[in-house]
Amino acid sequence: MSRFLFPRWTNNLLPFILVTGAIMPLYAVLVVAYGFSPKTIDAGYMPTQPVPYSHATHVGKLGLDCRYCHTTVERTSFAAVPPTQTCMNCHTQIHRESPKLAEVRSSYETGLPIEWVKVHKLPDYSYFNHAAHVNRGVSCVECHGRVDQMEVVYRHSPLAMGWCLECHRDPIDRLRPVSQITNLAWDQRIEMTREEREALATQYHINPSENCSTCHR
Amino acid sequence: MKKTYWRSVDDLTGSPEFRDWMHREFPDGASEHVPADDRRTFLKVMGASFALAGLGIAGCRRWPETKIVPAASQPANRIPGVPVTYCSAWDFAGFGQPLLVKSYDGRPIKLDTNPAHPWGGAGISAVAQAQVLSLYDPERSRQVLSKGIGSSYEPFATFLANTSRELKQKGGQGLAVLCGAASGPTHAATMARVRAAFPKATVVEWESLGRDNAIVGTEAAFSAPMRMLPLFDKAKVIVSLGDDFLYGSPDAPQWAKRWAVGRSIDAADPKAQEVARLYVVEQGLTSTGMCADERIATRLAFMHVAASIIAEAVGVGSDSAELRAALSAANSSAAASALREGRGQKVFDALIADLKANRGRSVVTAGATACEATHALVAAINRALGNEGSTVMLLAEMQTASMPAMQALCKSMQAGEVDTLFILGVNPVYAAPADCDFAGALKKVARVVHLGLHADETARHSAITWHIPQAHFLECWSDTRSFDGTIAVQQPLILPMLGQGQGGRSVDELLAELLGDGPTDGESLVKSTHESLASANAGGPAFAEVWRKTLDRGFVEGSALPAVSTPPMRAAEIAKTLTGCAWECDSAKGVEVVFLRDLKVWDGRFGCISWMQELPDPVTKITWDNALLMSPKTADDLKLKRGQMAAVTVQGRTLEAVAWPVPGWSDGSVGISVGYGRSGEGVGLVASDAGFNANRIRTADAPDWTTATAIVPTGATYSVAHTQDHGAADAINTAVPLQGIQERLPTLVREATLDEYRTHPDFARHRTHVASRLSLWSENNLEGAQFRWAMAVDLSKCTGCSACVTACQAENNIPVVGKDMVLRGREMFWIRIDRYFKGSNAASPDGFALQPVACMHCENAPCEQVCPVAATVHDEDGLNSMVYNRCIGTRYCSNNCPYKVRRFNFFDYHRREVSREEGIAKVKPEYYIEEGPDVWLRMQFNPEVTVRMRGVMEKCTFCTQRIQAARIKAKNEWARAGGTASGQKQFSIPDGTIQTACQQACPTGAITFGDLNVADSAVAKLHRSSRSYQMLEELNTKTRLQYLARVTNPALPRESGSGYGGHGGDHGTDHSNGHSNGNTKG
């Protein structure tokens, strides 16, 4: 009668199982934590743009209104990045030879557009409408932060659905009179009382929808 | 690859015959062969693409870097991302269709009708909408070919200039120009210039599916060809002799719209409700036949006899003994007896009585394929009934009979009389009838120039010297005339999508270059034509103003053709045509073969449009193929079963096609659509091998129908992908065929005759008994919502034309899945048209029922209850929303949906090439492809709607993107006006602002959408109507999509009762069963 002997390789099996069993949960936890962390939803994303356009200079220092360039924000779903023509409105006179504007000038001459890198990208299955927000008292600064202080545009808010719902469920703090929409330094939490903001909400029937079909089409 | 086991030598070698056999026979399990070599290679390929996919999404970001690319200089008044709508037009075989084209960032994405146009406002047909996809067809011809080798336009321009000079010197001797029928004045002017510059040239405007019979027939009757414009909306009685006016003609939307006026059930007092009556005498089964109140199925050869029966009875020929004699001869023929057989006599009697009682308020019309005698007689009948001037308008016919001209051209080509041939915008190598032998004749021509949208069979012919890519109608200037003569300008929405210097010319532009005297760009040509038209109207406004108006509104004011009042009728000629109608009516001679006109592909030119191949034929529900259609009795006589291949021999030529019995088809007559069966290089993936080429047995002498020498089964079978099974075994009671369906049908499609409606206007409410409306779960609380979106579908008006299906596909980025997937029932249409046959005798159905089915947006939705991840939820406005990113693909929702309207993306269909074979891995590997012609199809996508990927459920959303767009716009306007400070308490959306895509496309206006909260909105009124009912209401789904029951107007009593069907008969039995079993279902 022959005894059954475990093959030699099973000697290493038990330590292997123990080590894997210890590491796997840890790995799973790390993956999940990473997944839930802001890292994956890109607040702070600051890509390099083809032209070193500084909002801090143009908006902060010179006082350009957001809508001078982003003309469609009150009329359509997205705030259009301006065409080269808009830049050249001033830059045919100012800083005509600046090397920083070489790309802009060549675009103007050739008619080929400047390819900006999109900072505030939402997934393709969700549809955000700027006009619906801007016309009713939600300022640029609520979502985009202090763009007038950004040398290079970065993503200030996560723009995740949960973050959108925070406001949709309690919009009062984010509302301001439409006249102050592009005044990024102004803060309605200081300048207005809660009752005044609630009056705004009543005036515009601010009752943000939590229906899925509002954004998911 | 080494095989161990094999069934035959062919199997071992994997010969093409074996593969072919595997492909065609018994598809279950047969085509499991993976086209790529073997499993190992397959796994390697898939592994590699996984790896690449991982690399592609680089940078530790959730998505790759995206660019925003504004214009360098934005045109004024253009907001990027806001669609702009332009007026344009499309010439469909000589009939202009007015269009509104929605252009998104410079890409035309959707075509709709132009409501301002006199010939518009009538929805838009499926095939017209599909033209937007053909613009982006990746298989379009994109390069100039010189003797088959890629070239560019410059050398061709030189060639053309030299040829032009040479030909001008010869006065056009040896020149022939072959193009399609085009109706616009610019084309007419260009052709006139060509004829003037080249007097000895042969110029042929030819359509494979033309209207020759109508032209010759009316010419016989009136001494000049006339075009009959029926005003169906003014008629109380409509008699169609083979005319499929509701679907089978280019202007079907306009006819359907008018017909629907007579079917509107909108009388305030139901007792006073009148409905026009439609009689159809036809060979096959068509949409018009399915909507008919009374129908006779007969051979196409007998159509003129049917006309004679009617003509004699209404007093045609009262002034001509010749005509009377001819009529009575026809009416005593064997054909006449065949027509009068069975129910036929009663139907004819009723028909004639109706016509006599409604003089001046009836329309008799003949189909394009009916013989010339039929058309001549119909003209006489309308004259005798006094319809001319009230319900029928006669216009001067603009087209000419083209088949004889084509035959003459082929003959002269064969005789070597043509040395320079221009084939412009037509595909005669494929579409010309077999006896013309165009391919053979082409070989005798020295120089051939082909202008075509595709490098098709004609372009690939060895004799072609130059092939020039044609500009699509959305890429070039032209103009068109619609049926009534109104001129519309066709303006381009995008530059030709071809390489630099690769052509992109329209027919007129190429001819202008040939003429070489004057401008050659389309805009100048069209403008100069319109300038001369405008100057003819002396004292009118300046041309610039006229032009601006024309472009803005899409038509030239007052350009409709004037009615010709009472042209003299030539009874003797009609008599001659009738007696000369040589087609014998002898069934013993053989089975009639009819060449049908398929509105999905027409003569084959639209075969490359995947939407059209996948659209189920309204009658047979067949996709991706055509078939030899016949009645069940004929099938038995010919010993053919459904799906078996048959060889049809006509005058020595044979065609093999799959037999497909259709209940209601006429006996002794088979039909097959022209336009399929294309194969060979250059045809492209979509059209290749789809169906069977009927042109093989079609001759120019008999382009509409002929007699088969033999129709024999070949023994092979062919799997046909169809979306609705008729004649399926019935699970309820296999002893009685179709019993289950027949019992159920009256509750799904509720119908009644006009008499019943008058006595019981709320008959629709009594078709089911809903015992209780208790729900297992707490129902949605939709109280207090600002909007209650709902839809109403009027079954009295639905013709089954499927325009809504294609509109939805265009609007919502619905993918095409291919024949293989349709065979598995995986077609992705969000709305489908269910087509039922009524009665339990498959050989002769009692009637037909059509029902468009889309998501019902149930308030108490079964699908919402079972989604494990809440991917489908209910809106507070009543919409059932589908959130694609949450869906994990359990498919429980579609399992639970009783209407089966949910479609699942089993594969990433947008990335998959359409396949006729079963197999895997025809997917393009990279996800983010940025270049290449495949990207073109994506340009048609509507950016407002998510493009779905594999693993996600989708369904009709009531066009939520349109609802949101209207809502946001209204809200913004109200907010900018000051909100509540503006005086309006809340924003509102006027009724009719939001039109769903299906509603916008429906020619008859059968679909209505709106807000139930507005008491007098169209949809609220319809929901309150006595005819409205919910489908499967006994399930307590509380649907927001309600149907309006159909009211038919039969002249004779029906065998199965009035549509009450089983319910009326078995009423007592069902009830007692129900009660004794404790069954809560009535």
PDB file of N, CA, C and O in Angstrom, chain B residues 591-593 628 630 634 638-640 646-649 670 708-713:
ATOM      1  N   VAL B 591     -47.762  31.655 -64.457  1.00  0.00           N
ATOM      2  CA  VAL B 591     -47.892  32.542 -63.314  1.00  0.00           C
ATOM      3  C   VAL B 591     -47.372  33.924 -63.694  1.00  0.00           C
ATOM      4  O   VAL B 591     -46.334  34.060 -64.337  1.00  0.00           O
ATOM      5  N   GLU B 592     -48.100  34.909 -63.292  1.00  0.00           N
ATOM      6  CA  GLU B 592     -47.694  36.284 -63.575  1.00  0.00           C
ATOM      7  C   GLU B 592     -46.548  36.665 -62.637  1.00  0.00           C
ATOM      8  O   GLU B 592     -46.561  36.328 -61.468  1.00  0.00           O
ATOM      9  N   VAL B 593     -45.566  37.349 -63.158  1.00  0.00           N
ATOM     10  CA  VAL B 593     -44.473  37.852 -62.322  1.00  0.00           C
ATOM     11  C   VAL B 593     -44.526  39.369 -62.381  1.00  0.00           C
ATOM     12  O   VAL B 593     -44.445  39.952 -63.468  1.00  0.00           O
ATOM     13  N   LEU B 628     -39.612  36.584 -53.230  1.00  0.00           N
ATOM     14  CA  LEU B 628     -40.621  36.310 -54.240  1.00  0.00           C
ATOM     15  C   LEU B 628     -41.939  36.164 -53.493  1.00  0.00           C
ATOM     16  O   LEU B 628     -42.189  35.149 -52.842  1.00  0.00           O
ATOM     17  N   MET B 630     -45.900  35.792 -52.802  1.00  0.00           N
ATOM     18  CA  MET B 630     -47.003  35.100 -53.469  1.00  0.00           C
ATOM     19  C   MET B 630     -48.057  34.767 -52.442  1.00  0.00           C
ATOM     20  O   MET B 630     -47.829  34.875 -51.244  1.00  0.00           O
ATOM     21  N   THR B 634     -50.943  30.000 -54.053  1.00  0.00           N
ATOM     22  CA  THR B 634     -49.969  29.876 -55.146  1.00  0.00           C
ATOM     23  C   THR B 634     -48.744  29.125 -54.675  1.00  0.00           C
ATOM     24  O   THR B 634     -48.172  28.310 -55.399  1.00  0.00           O
ATOM     25  N   LEU B 638     -47.329  25.811 -56.361  1.00  0.00           N
ATOM     26  CA  LEU B 638     -45.977  25.722 -56.899  1.00  0.00           C
ATOM     27  C   LEU B 638     -45.098  24.828 -56.042  1.00  0.00           C
ATOM     28  O   LEU B 638     -43.900  24.698 -56.296  1.00  0.00           O
ATOM     29  N   LYS B 639     -45.685  24.249 -55.009  1.00  0.00           N
ATOM     30  CA  LYS B 639     -44.955  23.364 -54.094  1.00  0.00           C
ATOM     31  C   LYS B 639     -43.798  24.090 -53.421  1.00  0.00           C
ATOM     32  O   LYS B 639     -42.700  23.569 -53.291  1.00  0.00           O
ATOM     33  N   LEU B 640     -44.085  25.329 -53.048  1.00  0.00           N
ATOM     34  CA  LEU B 640     -43.049  26.108 -52.377  1.00  0.00           C
ATOM     35  C   LEU B 640     -43.484  26.400 -50.947  1.00  0.00           C
ATOM     36  O   LEU B 640     -44.645  26.667 -50.686  1.00  0.00           O
ATOM     37  N   ALA B 646     -36.692  29.463 -55.084  1.00  0.00           N
ATOM     38  CA  ALA B 646     -37.381  29.076 -56.305  1.00  0.00           C
ATOM     39  C   ALA B 646     -36.647  29.669 -57.492  1.00  0.00           C
ATOM     40  O   ALA B 646     -36.084  30.754 -57.397  1.00  0.00           O
ATOM     41  N   ALA B 647     -36.657  28.951 -58.609  1.00  0.00           N
ATOM     42  CA  ALA B 647     -36.048  29.478 -59.831  1.00  0.00           C
ATOM     43  C   ALA B 647     -37.168  29.935 -60.751  1.00  0.00           C
ATOM     44  O   ALA B 647     -38.024  29.149 -61.139  1.00  0.00           O
ATOM     45  N   VAL B 648     -37.161  31.223 -61.067  1.00  0.00           N
ATOM     46  CA  VAL B 648     -38.198  31.790 -61.928  1.00  0.00           C
ATOM     47  C   VAL B 648     -37.605  31.972 -63.313  1.00  0.00           C
ATOM     48  O   VAL B 648     -36.591  32.642 -63.468  1.00  0.00           O
ATOM     49  N   THR B 649     -38.225  31.363 -64.288  1.00  0.00           N
ATOM     50  CA  THR B 649     -37.710  31.492 -65.655  1.00  0.00           C
ATOM     51  C   THR B 649     -38.674  32.314 -66.487  1.00  0.00           C
ATOM     52  O   THR B 649     -39.877  32.040 -66.529  1.00  0.00           O
ATOM     53  N   VAL B 670     -47.008  36.312 -58.762  1.00  0.00           N
ATOM     54  CA  VAL B 670     -45.935  36.501 -57.778  1.00  0.00           C
ATOM     55  C   VAL B 670     -45.301  37.852 -58.008  1.00  0.00           C
ATOM     56  O   VAL B 670     -45.356  38.399 -59.115  1.00  0.00           O
ATOM     57  N   ALA B 708     -44.280  34.032 -66.223  1.00  0.00           N
ATOM     58  CA  ALA B 708     -43.159  33.131 -66.011  1.00  0.00           C
ATOM     59  C   ALA B 708     -43.377  31.846 -66.801  1.00  0.00           C
ATOM     60  O   ALA B 708     -44.478  31.308 -66.830  1.00  0.00           O
ATOM     61  N   THR B 709     -42.308  31.398 -67.420  1.00  0.00           N
ATOM     62  CA  THR B 709     -42.386  30.106 -68.110  1.00  0.00           C
ATOM     63  C   THR B 709     -42.415  28.984 -67.080  1.00  0.00           C
ATOM     64  O   THR B 709     -43.104  27.993 -67.235  1.00  0.00           O
ATOM     65  N   ALA B 710     -41.657  29.187 -66.034  1.00  0.00           N
ATOM     66  CA  ALA B 710     -41.607  28.152 -65.004  1.00  0.00           C
ATOM     67  C   ALA B 710     -41.171  28.759 -63.682  1.00  0.00           C
ATOM     68  O   ALA B 710     -40.357  29.679 -63.654  1.00  0.00           O
ATOM     69  N   ILE B 711     -41.751  28.252 -62.609  1.00  0.00           N
ATOM     70  CA  ILE B 711     -41.274  28.606 -61.269  1.00  0.00           C
ATOM     71  C   ILE B 711     -41.134  27.288 -60.526  1.00  0.00           C
ATOM     72  O   ILE B 711     -42.134  26.644 -60.202  1.00  0.00           O
ATOM     73  N   VAL B 712     -39.895  26.896 -60.292  1.00  0.00           N
ATOM     74  CA  VAL B 712     -39.673  25.594 -59.653  1.00  0.00           C
ATOM     75  C   VAL B 712     -38.817  25.744 -58.411  1.00  0.00           C
ATOM     76  O   VAL B 712     -37.902  26.559 -58.383  1.00  0.00           O
ATOM     77  N   PRO B 713     -39.111  24.941 -57.396  1.00  0.00           N
ATOM     78  CA  PRO B 713     -38.231  24.986 -56.227  1.00  0.00           C
ATOM     79  C   PRO B 713     -36.855  24.438 -56.587  1.00  0.00           C
ATOM     80  O   PRO B 713     -36.733  23.497 -57.358  1.00  0.00           O
TER      81      PRO B 713
END
